PDB file of C-alpha atoms and ligand atoms in Angstrom:
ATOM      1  CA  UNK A  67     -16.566-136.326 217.945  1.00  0.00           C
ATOM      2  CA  UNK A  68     -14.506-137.784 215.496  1.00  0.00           C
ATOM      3  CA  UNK A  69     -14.942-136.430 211.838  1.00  0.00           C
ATOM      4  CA  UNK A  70     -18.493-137.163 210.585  1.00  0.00           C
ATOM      5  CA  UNK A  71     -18.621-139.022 207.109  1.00  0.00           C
ATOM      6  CA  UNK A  72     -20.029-136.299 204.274  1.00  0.00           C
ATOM      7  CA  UNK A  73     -19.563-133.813 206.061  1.00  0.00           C
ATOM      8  CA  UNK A  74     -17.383-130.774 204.073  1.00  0.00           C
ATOM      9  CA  UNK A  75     -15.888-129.066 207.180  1.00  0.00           C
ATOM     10  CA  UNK A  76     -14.739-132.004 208.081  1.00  0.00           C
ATOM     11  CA  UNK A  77     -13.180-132.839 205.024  1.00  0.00           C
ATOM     12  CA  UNK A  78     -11.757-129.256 204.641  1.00  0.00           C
ATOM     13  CA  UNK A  79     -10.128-129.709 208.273  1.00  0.00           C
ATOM     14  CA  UNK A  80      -9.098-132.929 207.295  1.00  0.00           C
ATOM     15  CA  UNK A  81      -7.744-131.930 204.346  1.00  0.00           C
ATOM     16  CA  UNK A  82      -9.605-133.912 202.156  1.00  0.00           C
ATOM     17  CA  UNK A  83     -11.184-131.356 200.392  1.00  0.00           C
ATOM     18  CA  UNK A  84      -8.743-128.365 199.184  1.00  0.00           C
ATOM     19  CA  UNK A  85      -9.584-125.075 200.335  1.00  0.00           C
ATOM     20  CA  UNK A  86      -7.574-121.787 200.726  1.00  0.00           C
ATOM     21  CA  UNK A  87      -6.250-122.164 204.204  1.00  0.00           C
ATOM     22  CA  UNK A  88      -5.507-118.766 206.416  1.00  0.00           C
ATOM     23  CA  UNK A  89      -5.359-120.420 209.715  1.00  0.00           C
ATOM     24  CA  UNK A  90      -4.947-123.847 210.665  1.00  0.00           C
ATOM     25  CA  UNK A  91      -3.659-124.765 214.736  1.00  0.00           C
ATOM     26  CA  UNK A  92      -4.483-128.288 216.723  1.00  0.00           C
ATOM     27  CA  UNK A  93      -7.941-127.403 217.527  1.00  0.00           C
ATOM     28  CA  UNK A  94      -9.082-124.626 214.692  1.00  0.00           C
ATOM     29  CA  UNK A  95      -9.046-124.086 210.851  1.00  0.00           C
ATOM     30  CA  UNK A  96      -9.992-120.636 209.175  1.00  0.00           C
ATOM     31  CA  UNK A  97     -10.187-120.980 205.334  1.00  0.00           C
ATOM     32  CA  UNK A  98     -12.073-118.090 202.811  1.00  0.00           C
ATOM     33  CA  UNK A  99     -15.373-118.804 201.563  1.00  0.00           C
ATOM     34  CA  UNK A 100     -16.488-120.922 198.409  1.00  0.00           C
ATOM     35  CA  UNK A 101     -19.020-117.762 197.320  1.00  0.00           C
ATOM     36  CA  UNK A 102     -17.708-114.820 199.163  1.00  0.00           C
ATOM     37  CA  UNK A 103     -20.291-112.397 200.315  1.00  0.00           C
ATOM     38  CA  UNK A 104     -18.099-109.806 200.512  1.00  0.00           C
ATOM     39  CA  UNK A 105     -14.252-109.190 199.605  1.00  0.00           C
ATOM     40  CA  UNK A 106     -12.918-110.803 202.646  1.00  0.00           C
ATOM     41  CA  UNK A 107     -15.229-114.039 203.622  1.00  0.00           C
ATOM     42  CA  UNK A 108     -13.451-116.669 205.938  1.00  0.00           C
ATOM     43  CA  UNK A 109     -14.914-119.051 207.792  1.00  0.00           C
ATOM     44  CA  UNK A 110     -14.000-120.057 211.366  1.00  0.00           C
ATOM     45  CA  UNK A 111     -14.290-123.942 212.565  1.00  0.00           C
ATOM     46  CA  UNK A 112     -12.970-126.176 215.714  1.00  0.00           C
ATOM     47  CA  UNK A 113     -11.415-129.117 213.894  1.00  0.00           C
ATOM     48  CA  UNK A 114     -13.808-131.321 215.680  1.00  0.00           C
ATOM     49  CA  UNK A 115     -17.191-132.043 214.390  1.00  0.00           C
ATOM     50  CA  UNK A 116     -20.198-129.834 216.719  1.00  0.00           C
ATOM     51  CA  UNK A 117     -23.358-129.252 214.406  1.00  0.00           C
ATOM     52  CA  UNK A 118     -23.812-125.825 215.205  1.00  0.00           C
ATOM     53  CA  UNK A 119     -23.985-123.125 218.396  1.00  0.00           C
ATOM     54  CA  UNK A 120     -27.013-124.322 219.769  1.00  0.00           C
ATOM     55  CA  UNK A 121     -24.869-127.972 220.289  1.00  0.00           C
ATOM     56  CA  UNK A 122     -21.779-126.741 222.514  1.00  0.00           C
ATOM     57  CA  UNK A 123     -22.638-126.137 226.348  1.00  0.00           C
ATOM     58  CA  UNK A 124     -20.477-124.496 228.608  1.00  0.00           C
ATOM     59  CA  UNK A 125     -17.748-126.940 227.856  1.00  0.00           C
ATOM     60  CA  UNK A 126     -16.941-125.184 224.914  1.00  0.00           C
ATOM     61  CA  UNK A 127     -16.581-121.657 226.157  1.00  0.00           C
ATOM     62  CA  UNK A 128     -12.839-121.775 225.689  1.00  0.00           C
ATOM     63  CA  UNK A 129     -12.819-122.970 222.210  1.00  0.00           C
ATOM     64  CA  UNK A 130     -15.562-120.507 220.960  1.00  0.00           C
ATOM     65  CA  UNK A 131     -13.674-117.536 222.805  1.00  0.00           C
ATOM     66  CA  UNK A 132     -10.853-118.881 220.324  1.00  0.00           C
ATOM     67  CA  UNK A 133     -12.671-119.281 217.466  1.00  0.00           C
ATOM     68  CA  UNK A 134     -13.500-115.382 218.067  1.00  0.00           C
ATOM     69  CA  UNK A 135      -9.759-114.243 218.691  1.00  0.00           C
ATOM     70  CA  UNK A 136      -8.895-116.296 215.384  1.00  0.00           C
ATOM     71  CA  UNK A 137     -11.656-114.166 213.701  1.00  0.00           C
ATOM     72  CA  UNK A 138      -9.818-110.946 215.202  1.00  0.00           C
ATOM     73  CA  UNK A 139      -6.893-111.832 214.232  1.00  0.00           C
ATOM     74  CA  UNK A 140      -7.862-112.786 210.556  1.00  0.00           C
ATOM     75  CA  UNK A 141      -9.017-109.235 210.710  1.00  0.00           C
ATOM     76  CA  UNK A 142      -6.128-107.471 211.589  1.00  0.00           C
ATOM     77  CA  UNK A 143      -4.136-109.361 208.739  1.00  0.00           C
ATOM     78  CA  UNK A 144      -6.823-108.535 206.054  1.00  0.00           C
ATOM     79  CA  UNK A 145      -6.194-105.315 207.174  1.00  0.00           C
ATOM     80  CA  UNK A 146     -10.427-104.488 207.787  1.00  0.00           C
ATOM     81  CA  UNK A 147      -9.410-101.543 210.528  1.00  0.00           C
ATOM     82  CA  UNK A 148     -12.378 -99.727 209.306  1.00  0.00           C
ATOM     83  CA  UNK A 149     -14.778-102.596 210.723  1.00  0.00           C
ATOM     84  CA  UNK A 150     -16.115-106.269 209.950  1.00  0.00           C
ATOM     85  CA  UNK A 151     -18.780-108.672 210.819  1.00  0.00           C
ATOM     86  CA  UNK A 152     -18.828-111.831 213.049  1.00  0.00           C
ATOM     87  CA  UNK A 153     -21.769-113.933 212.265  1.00  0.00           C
ATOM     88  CA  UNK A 154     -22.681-117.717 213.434  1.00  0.00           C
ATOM     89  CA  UNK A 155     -25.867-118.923 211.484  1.00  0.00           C
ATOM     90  CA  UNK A 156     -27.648-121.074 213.716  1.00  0.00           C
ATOM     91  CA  UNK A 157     -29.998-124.146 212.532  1.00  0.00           C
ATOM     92  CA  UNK A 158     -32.525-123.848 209.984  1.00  0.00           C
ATOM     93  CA  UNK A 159     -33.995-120.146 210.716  1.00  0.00           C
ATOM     94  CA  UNK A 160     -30.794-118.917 211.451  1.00  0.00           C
ATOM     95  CA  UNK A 161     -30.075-119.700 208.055  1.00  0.00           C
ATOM     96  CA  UNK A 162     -27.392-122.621 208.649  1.00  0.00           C
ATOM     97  CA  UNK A 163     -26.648-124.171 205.167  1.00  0.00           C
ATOM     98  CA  UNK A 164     -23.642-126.650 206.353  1.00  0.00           C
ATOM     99  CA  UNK A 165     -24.016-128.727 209.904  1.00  0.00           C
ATOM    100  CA  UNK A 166     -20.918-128.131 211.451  1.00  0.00           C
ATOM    101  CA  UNK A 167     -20.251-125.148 213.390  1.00  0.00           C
ATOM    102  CA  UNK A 168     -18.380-121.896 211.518  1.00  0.00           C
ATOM    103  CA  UNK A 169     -17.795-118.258 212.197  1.00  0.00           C
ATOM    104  CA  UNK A 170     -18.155-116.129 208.926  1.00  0.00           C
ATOM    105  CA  UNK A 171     -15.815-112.975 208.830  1.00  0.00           C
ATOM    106  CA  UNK A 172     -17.099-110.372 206.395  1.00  0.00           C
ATOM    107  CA  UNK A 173     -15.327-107.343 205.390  1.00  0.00           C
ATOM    108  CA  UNK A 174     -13.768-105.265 203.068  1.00  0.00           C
ATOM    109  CA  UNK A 175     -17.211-103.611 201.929  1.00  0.00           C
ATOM    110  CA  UNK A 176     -19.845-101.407 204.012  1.00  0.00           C
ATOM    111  CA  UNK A 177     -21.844-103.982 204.965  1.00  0.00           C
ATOM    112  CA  UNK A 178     -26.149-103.535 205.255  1.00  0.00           C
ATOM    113  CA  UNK A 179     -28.118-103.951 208.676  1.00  0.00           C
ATOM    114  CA  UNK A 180     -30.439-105.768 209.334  1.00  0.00           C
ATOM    115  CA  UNK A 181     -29.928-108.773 207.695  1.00  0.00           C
ATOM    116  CA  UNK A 182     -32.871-110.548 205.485  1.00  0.00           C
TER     117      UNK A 182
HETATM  118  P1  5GP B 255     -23.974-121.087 206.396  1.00  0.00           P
HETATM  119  O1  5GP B 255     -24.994-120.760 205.339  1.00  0.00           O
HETATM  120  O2  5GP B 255     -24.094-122.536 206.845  1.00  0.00           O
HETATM  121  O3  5GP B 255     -23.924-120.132 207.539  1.00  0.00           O
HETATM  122  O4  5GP B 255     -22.570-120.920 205.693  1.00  0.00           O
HETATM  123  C1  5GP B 255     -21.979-121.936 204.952  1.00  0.00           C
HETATM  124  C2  5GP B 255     -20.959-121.295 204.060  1.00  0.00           C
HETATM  125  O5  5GP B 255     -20.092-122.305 203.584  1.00  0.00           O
HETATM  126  C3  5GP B 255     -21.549-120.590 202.831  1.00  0.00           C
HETATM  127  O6  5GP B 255     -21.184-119.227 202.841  1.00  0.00           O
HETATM  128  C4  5GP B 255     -20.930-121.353 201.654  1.00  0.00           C
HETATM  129  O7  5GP B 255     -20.599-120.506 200.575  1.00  0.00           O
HETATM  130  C5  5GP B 255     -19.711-122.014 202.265  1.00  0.00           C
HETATM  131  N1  5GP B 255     -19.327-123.272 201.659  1.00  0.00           N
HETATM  132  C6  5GP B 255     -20.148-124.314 201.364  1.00  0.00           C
HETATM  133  N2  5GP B 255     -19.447-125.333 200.843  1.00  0.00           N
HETATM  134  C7  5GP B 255     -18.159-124.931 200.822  1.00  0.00           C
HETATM  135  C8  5GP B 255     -16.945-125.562 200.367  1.00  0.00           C
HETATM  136  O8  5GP B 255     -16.922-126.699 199.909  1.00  0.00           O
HETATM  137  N3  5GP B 255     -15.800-124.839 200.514  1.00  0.00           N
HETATM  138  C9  5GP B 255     -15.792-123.569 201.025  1.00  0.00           C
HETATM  139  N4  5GP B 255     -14.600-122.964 201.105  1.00  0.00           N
HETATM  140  N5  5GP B 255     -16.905-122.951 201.455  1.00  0.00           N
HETATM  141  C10 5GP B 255     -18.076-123.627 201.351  1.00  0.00           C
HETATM  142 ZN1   ZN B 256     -18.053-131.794 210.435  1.00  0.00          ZN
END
């Protein structure tokens, strides 16, 4: 889908909408987080508008799988050897605040398990 009108990430991978940019390839933007949960906080989108996990199918295996490697990578450049967290909020229990699909990397701080 193209991008969706009002929608940040969109904007963000757009451009529309500054943000401070770690990653950015044809199909995948990384950028750190508005109110950072911990001292590293990126988050992890496909360029193209998918409201969240529970949207993609199979199809999008291969660009999820990405979307994980870029959050591996991220992590070896911020340097979090000791460890990190992937998380995808899903929908509204899942505790999904913006409707288009992103990754959060946390790090840089022991981080508490399990979450709220
Ligand atoms: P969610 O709650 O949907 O899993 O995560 C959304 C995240 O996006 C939140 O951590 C929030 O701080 C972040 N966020 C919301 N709006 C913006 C924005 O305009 N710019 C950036 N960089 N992050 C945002
Ligand atoms: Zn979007």
């Amino acid at each position: 889908m193209a991008e969706v009108p009002d929608c940040i990430f969109c904007k963000i991978a757009a451009g529309e909408i500054p943000a401070k940019i770690e990653h950015a390839d044809e199909d995948i933007v990384a950028f750190h987080d508005i109110n950072a949960a911990a001292p590293v906080h990126l988050l992890v989108i496909p360029r193209r508008h998918i409201a969240s996990l529970a949207e993609t199918t199979d199809a999008e295996a291969p660009l999820l799988g990405r979307i994980v490697s870029v959050a591996r990578q991220l992590a070896a450049k911020f340097e979090l050897d000791s460890g990190y967290r992937v998380v995808i909020n899903c929908r509204e229990d899942g505790g999904q605040s913006v409707p288009h699909i992103h990754l959060h990397l946390l790090g840089g701080r022991r981080l508490g398990w399990p979450p709220g």
